[in-house]
Amino acid sequence: MQLLPRLCMATGTGTGTGDGDGDREGNGNSSKLGTAVSSSSSTVSTSSAAAAAVSEASSSSTSLPSLPSLSSATSASLAASFAHVTTLLPLSASSSAAVVAAAAGDSLHGGLVVVARPACVALHDLSTMEATSTSDAADAAAAAGSVKCVAHLHGIGGAAAVTGHQDGRLRVWRVSSRSPGRLRLAAALPTVSDRLRRFPVPSNHVTVRRHHRRLWIEHADAVSGVAASADGRLLFSVSWDKTLKVWALPSLRCLQSLPAHDDAVNAVAVAPDGTVYTASADKRVRVWATRRPDNKPPPSRRGARGGKKHHQYHLVATLSRHTAAVNAVAVGCGGQALYSGGNDRCVLVWEREDSASHMVAVGALRGHRRAVLSVACAPGGLVVSGSADQTVRAWRRAADGRGYACVAVIDGLHDAAVRSVAAAPVPPVQKRSRAGGDGVDGGGGDEEEWKVCSASFDGEVRVWSLRVSGL
């Protein structure tokens, strides 16, 4: 096996935390989700601690060994700070795992954050973190069950979000036209009409286990990942039943089902060009596309169902560099970079090369002491990872693309494993407005700011403000 270099060698000169616990007195009387706002905005330098944590985790890690660093960023070339902004508490005292997804806005709007729990799905304004639309009790009861994943939908007939559940169903949520503050359950996939249309045909029924048959449009196990294409025309879902399914939007019909992996599929991501990446417990990341780079006819894959020939997805490549199950995958840099995190405690970095028809591993981001459960990317070269060690790490890609800097380590504030992370940049107009409104310097022209959200298995969602300058 070829050895991989460690890309994380530079740490920010200033990372810090605000008030760790926040106010936990929020209740369901004023809103569906309790909100605790940290009053502290100070930052404390922890760069030496972050470097020590990286060194300790790397020396004791069982993940892939490293080669000399490829990083061109140095600790003296950047300054980073972060502050705890808000905590969104679960509805009840009983813990219920939460998942989050962020959608970046334009230069004037701050985007949205989708927070999903078994009892509630809510949209939050990214700039204020106030709930703009929330599901009601009746819809929550209809979608009862553990929420495994969530994705934001945009420009799809008012659809706002889609959630994947333990019962193998996907649920689409729309903002009510009559009551914008209400998020209503629009459909559960596969839809009733799709089931009725395919049920009479015997070939549409497949054996999922002994003496048990289902329609091929149905997931036979928990839906573990969901993602939408950039143009809003397709939706992709993966499941512990080892399959990848393709759905049409806005018709919500299942177009194709593919036997994707040899073990449970844990995550899915879509590049701007429509290329799909799936991550599995079989230690592999697989690449799917509608056409082959060499323009040859796609090979037939046993068990594949549905899809028109010119729109069918098929296997392009298998990326096998992880030494343990792969839990998360994210696409960055406009589709030119891929990040995958797994039980080997590291985030592998894959980049597209002209000589290859797919991604190749160029290095690893290390520092987590336990399995990496989630990875997210944001414009500006930011990569965020959440781990079973209850920490969140933020990595910044160098301008020349040759290295990464660990600019923030958020530790000691989550009481459970970090299940989901999301990040989105703060629009420049909001930074100028804030600087002009409260008299605080908004930072130099080269300063960048992101909102980072982290959700843990105890149901808490914490929101952070991360600033990086000097790169």
JSON list of N, CA and C in Angstrom, two decimals, residues 39-72:
[
{"chain": "A", "resi": 39, "resn": "SER", "atom": "N", "xyz": [-23.24, 34.46, 25.84]},
{"chain": "A", "resi": 39, "resn": "SER", "atom": "CA", "xyz": [-23.03, 35.90, 25.94]},
{"chain": "A", "resi": 39, "resn": "SER", "atom": "C", "xyz": [-21.57, 36.28, 25.75]},
{"chain": "A", "resi": 40, "resn": "SER", "atom": "N", "xyz": [-20.69, 35.31, 25.73]},
{"chain": "A", "resi": 40, "resn": "SER", "atom": "CA", "xyz": [-19.27, 35.60, 25.62]},
{"chain": "A", "resi": 40, "resn": "SER", "atom": "C", "xyz": [-18.85, 35.61, 24.17]},
{"chain": "A", "resi": 41, "resn": "SER", "atom": "N", "xyz": [-18.07, 36.61, 23.78]},
{"chain": "A", "resi": 41, "resn": "SER", "atom": "CA", "xyz": [-17.55, 36.67, 22.41]},
{"chain": "A", "resi": 41, "resn": "SER", "atom": "C", "xyz": [-16.02, 36.71, 22.40]},
{"chain": "A", "resi": 42, "resn": "SER", "atom": "N", "xyz": [-15.39, 36.49, 23.56]},
{"chain": "A", "resi": 42, "resn": "SER", "atom": "CA", "xyz": [-13.94, 36.53, 23.63]},
{"chain": "A", "resi": 42, "resn": "SER", "atom": "C", "xyz": [-13.34, 35.27, 23.05]},
{"chain": "A", "resi": 43, "resn": "THR", "atom": "N", "xyz": [-12.10, 35.36, 22.61]},
{"chain": "A", "resi": 43, "resn": "THR", "atom": "CA", "xyz": [-11.39, 34.21, 22.07]},
{"chain": "A", "resi": 43, "resn": "THR", "atom": "C", "xyz": [-10.11, 34.01, 22.84]},
{"chain": "A", "resi": 44, "resn": "VAL", "atom": "N", "xyz": [-9.69, 32.77, 22.99]},
{"chain": "A", "resi": 44, "resn": "VAL", "atom": "CA", "xyz": [-8.48, 32.43, 23.73]},
{"chain": "A", "resi": 44, "resn": "VAL", "atom": "C", "xyz": [-7.57, 31.62, 22.83]},
{"chain": "A", "resi": 45, "resn": "SER", "atom": "N", "xyz": [-6.30, 31.93, 22.82]},
{"chain": "A", "resi": 45, "resn": "SER", "atom": "CA", "xyz": [-5.36, 31.23, 21.97]},
{"chain": "A", "resi": 45, "resn": "SER", "atom": "C", "xyz": [-5.15, 29.82, 22.45]},
{"chain": "A", "resi": 46, "resn": "THR", "atom": "N", "xyz": [-5.30, 28.84, 21.52]},
{"chain": "A", "resi": 46, "resn": "THR", "atom": "CA", "xyz": [-5.09, 27.44, 21.85]},
{"chain": "A", "resi": 46, "resn": "THR", "atom": "C", "xyz": [-4.28, 26.74, 20.77]},
{"chain": "A", "resi": 47, "resn": "SER", "atom": "N", "xyz": [-3.46, 27.49, 20.06]},
{"chain": "A", "resi": 47, "resn": "SER", "atom": "CA", "xyz": [-2.73, 26.88, 18.94]},
{"chain": "A", "resi": 47, "resn": "SER", "atom": "C", "xyz": [-1.76, 25.82, 19.42]},
{"chain": "A", "resi": 48, "resn": "SER", "atom": "N", "xyz": [-1.07, 26.06, 20.54]},
{"chain": "A", "resi": 48, "resn": "SER", "atom": "CA", "xyz": [-0.13, 25.07, 21.04]},
{"chain": "A", "resi": 48, "resn": "SER", "atom": "C", "xyz": [-0.84, 23.81, 21.49]},
{"chain": "A", "resi": 49, "resn": "ALA", "atom": "N", "xyz": [-2.02, 23.97, 22.11]},
{"chain": "A", "resi": 49, "resn": "ALA", "atom": "CA", "xyz": [-2.80, 22.79, 22.51]},
{"chain": "A", "resi": 49, "resn": "ALA", "atom": "C", "xyz": [-3.28, 22.01, 21.32]},
{"chain": "A", "resi": 50, "resn": "ALA", "atom": "N", "xyz": [-3.68, 22.71, 20.27]},
{"chain": "A", "resi": 50, "resn": "ALA", "atom": "CA", "xyz": [-4.13, 22.03, 19.05]},
{"chain": "A", "resi": 50, "resn": "ALA", "atom": "C", "xyz": [-3.00, 21.25, 18.42]},
{"chain": "A", "resi": 51, "resn": "ALA", "atom": "N", "xyz": [-1.80, 21.86, 18.39]},
{"chain": "A", "resi": 51, "resn": "ALA", "atom": "CA", "xyz": [-0.66, 21.17, 17.82]},
{"chain": "A", "resi": 51, "resn": "ALA", "atom": "C", "xyz": [-0.30, 19.94, 18.64]},
{"chain": "A", "resi": 52, "resn": "ALA", "atom": "N", "xyz": [-0.38, 20.07, 19.97]},
{"chain": "A", "resi": 52, "resn": "ALA", "atom": "CA", "xyz": [-0.08, 18.93, 20.83]},
{"chain": "A", "resi": 52, "resn": "ALA", "atom": "C", "xyz": [-1.09, 17.81, 20.63]},
{"chain": "A", "resi": 53, "resn": "ALA", "atom": "N", "xyz": [-2.37, 18.19, 20.46]},
{"chain": "A", "resi": 53, "resn": "ALA", "atom": "CA", "xyz": [-3.41, 17.18, 20.24]},
{"chain": "A", "resi": 53, "resn": "ALA", "atom": "C", "xyz": [-3.18, 16.44, 18.94]},
{"chain": "A", "resi": 54, "resn": "VAL", "atom": "N", "xyz": [-2.79, 17.19, 17.89]},
{"chain": "A", "resi": 54, "resn": "VAL", "atom": "CA", "xyz": [-2.51, 16.56, 16.61]},
{"chain": "A", "resi": 54, "resn": "VAL", "atom": "C", "xyz": [-1.34, 15.59, 16.73]},
{"chain": "A", "resi": 55, "resn": "SER", "atom": "N", "xyz": [-0.28, 16.05, 17.43]},
{"chain": "A", "resi": 55, "resn": "SER", "atom": "CA", "xyz": [0.89, 15.20, 17.58]},
{"chain": "A", "resi": 55, "resn": "SER", "atom": "C", "xyz": [0.59, 13.94, 18.36]},
{"chain": "A", "resi": 56, "resn": "GLU", "atom": "N", "xyz": [-0.18, 14.09, 19.47]},
{"chain": "A", "resi": 56, "resn": "GLU", "atom": "CA", "xyz": [-0.50, 12.93, 20.30]},
{"chain": "A", "resi": 56, "resn": "GLU", "atom": "C", "xyz": [-1.37, 11.95, 19.55]},
{"chain": "A", "resi": 57, "resn": "ALA", "atom": "N", "xyz": [-2.40, 12.46, 18.84]},
{"chain": "A", "resi": 57, "resn": "ALA", "atom": "CA", "xyz": [-3.30, 11.57, 18.12]},
{"chain": "A", "resi": 57, "resn": "ALA", "atom": "C", "xyz": [-2.57, 10.87, 16.98]},
{"chain": "A", "resi": 58, "resn": "SER", "atom": "N", "xyz": [-1.65, 11.59, 16.34]},
{"chain": "A", "resi": 58, "resn": "SER", "atom": "CA", "xyz": [-0.94, 10.98, 15.21]},
{"chain": "A", "resi": 58, "resn": "SER", "atom": "C", "xyz": [-0.02, 9.87, 15.67]},
{"chain": "A", "resi": 59, "resn": "SER", "atom": "N", "xyz": [0.63, 10.08, 16.83]},
{"chain": "A", "resi": 59, "resn": "SER", "atom": "CA", "xyz": [1.57, 9.08, 17.30]},
{"chain": "A", "resi": 59, "resn": "SER", "atom": "C", "xyz": [0.90, 7.81, 17.77]},
{"chain": "A", "resi": 60, "resn": "SER", "atom": "N", "xyz": [-0.36, 7.93, 18.27]},
{"chain": "A", "resi": 60, "resn": "SER", "atom": "CA", "xyz": [-1.06, 6.77, 18.79]},
{"chain": "A", "resi": 60, "resn": "SER", "atom": "C", "xyz": [-2.09, 6.21, 17.84]},
{"chain": "A", "resi": 61, "resn": "SER", "atom": "N", "xyz": [-2.24, 6.84, 16.68]},
{"chain": "A", "resi": 61, "resn": "SER", "atom": "CA", "xyz": [-3.29, 6.44, 15.76]},
{"chain": "A", "resi": 61, "resn": "SER", "atom": "C", "xyz": [-2.92, 5.17, 15.02]},
{"chain": "A", "resi": 62, "resn": "THR", "atom": "N", "xyz": [-3.96, 4.42, 14.70]},
{"chain": "A", "resi": 62, "resn": "THR", "atom": "CA", "xyz": [-3.76, 3.21, 13.91]},
{"chain": "A", "resi": 62, "resn": "THR", "atom": "C", "xyz": [-4.11, 3.44, 12.45]},
{"chain": "A", "resi": 63, "resn": "SER", "atom": "N", "xyz": [-4.29, 4.72, 12.07]},
{"chain": "A", "resi": 63, "resn": "SER", "atom": "CA", "xyz": [-4.66, 5.03, 10.69]},
{"chain": "A", "resi": 63, "resn": "SER", "atom": "C", "xyz": [-3.43, 4.96, 9.80]},
{"chain": "A", "resi": 64, "resn": "LEU", "atom": "N", "xyz": [-3.61, 5.37, 8.54]},
{"chain": "A", "resi": 64, "resn": "LEU", "atom": "CA", "xyz": [-2.54, 5.25, 7.57]},
{"chain": "A", "resi": 64, "resn": "LEU", "atom": "C", "xyz": [-1.31, 6.04, 7.99]},
{"chain": "A", "resi": 65, "resn": "PRO", "atom": "N", "xyz": [-0.10, 5.49, 7.84]},
{"chain": "A", "resi": 65, "resn": "PRO", "atom": "CA", "xyz": [1.12, 6.22, 8.20]},
{"chain": "A", "resi": 65, "resn": "PRO", "atom": "C", "xyz": [1.33, 7.40, 7.27]},
{"chain": "A", "resi": 66, "resn": "SER", "atom": "N", "xyz": [2.15, 8.33, 7.69]},
{"chain": "A", "resi": 66, "resn": "SER", "atom": "CA", "xyz": [2.32, 9.57, 6.93]},
{"chain": "A", "resi": 66, "resn": "SER", "atom": "C", "xyz": [3.71, 9.67, 6.34]},
{"chain": "A", "resi": 67, "resn": "LEU", "atom": "N", "xyz": [3.81, 10.47, 5.26]},
{"chain": "A", "resi": 67, "resn": "LEU", "atom": "CA", "xyz": [5.07, 10.82, 4.63]},
{"chain": "A", "resi": 67, "resn": "LEU", "atom": "C", "xyz": [5.35, 12.28, 4.97]},
{"chain": "A", "resi": 68, "resn": "PRO", "atom": "N", "xyz": [6.47, 12.86, 4.51]},
{"chain": "A", "resi": 68, "resn": "PRO", "atom": "CA", "xyz": [6.74, 14.27, 4.79]},
{"chain": "A", "resi": 68, "resn": "PRO", "atom": "C", "xyz": [5.58, 15.17, 4.36]},
{"chain": "A", "resi": 69, "resn": "SER", "atom": "N", "xyz": [5.42, 16.27, 5.08]},
{"chain": "A", "resi": 69, "resn": "SER", "atom": "CA", "xyz": [4.28, 17.15, 4.87]},
{"chain": "A", "resi": 69, "resn": "SER", "atom": "C", "xyz": [4.30, 17.79, 3.48]},
{"chain": "A", "resi": 70, "resn": "LEU", "atom": "N", "xyz": [3.11, 17.98, 2.94]},
{"chain": "A", "resi": 70, "resn": "LEU", "atom": "CA", "xyz": [2.94, 18.72, 1.69]},
{"chain": "A", "resi": 70, "resn": "LEU", "atom": "C", "xyz": [2.48, 20.14, 1.94]},
{"chain": "A", "resi": 71, "resn": "SER", "atom": "N", "xyz": [2.35, 20.52, 3.21]},
{"chain": "A", "resi": 71, "resn": "SER", "atom": "CA", "xyz": [1.78, 21.82, 3.56]},
{"chain": "A", "resi": 71, "resn": "SER", "atom": "C", "xyz": [2.74, 22.94, 3.22]},
{"chain": "A", "resi": 72, "resn": "SER", "atom": "N", "xyz": [2.19, 24.01, 2.63]},
{"chain": "A", "resi": 72, "resn": "SER", "atom": "CA", "xyz": [2.95, 25.22, 2.36]},
{"chain": "A", "resi": 72, "resn": "SER", "atom": "C", "xyz": [2.56, 26.35, 3.28]}
]
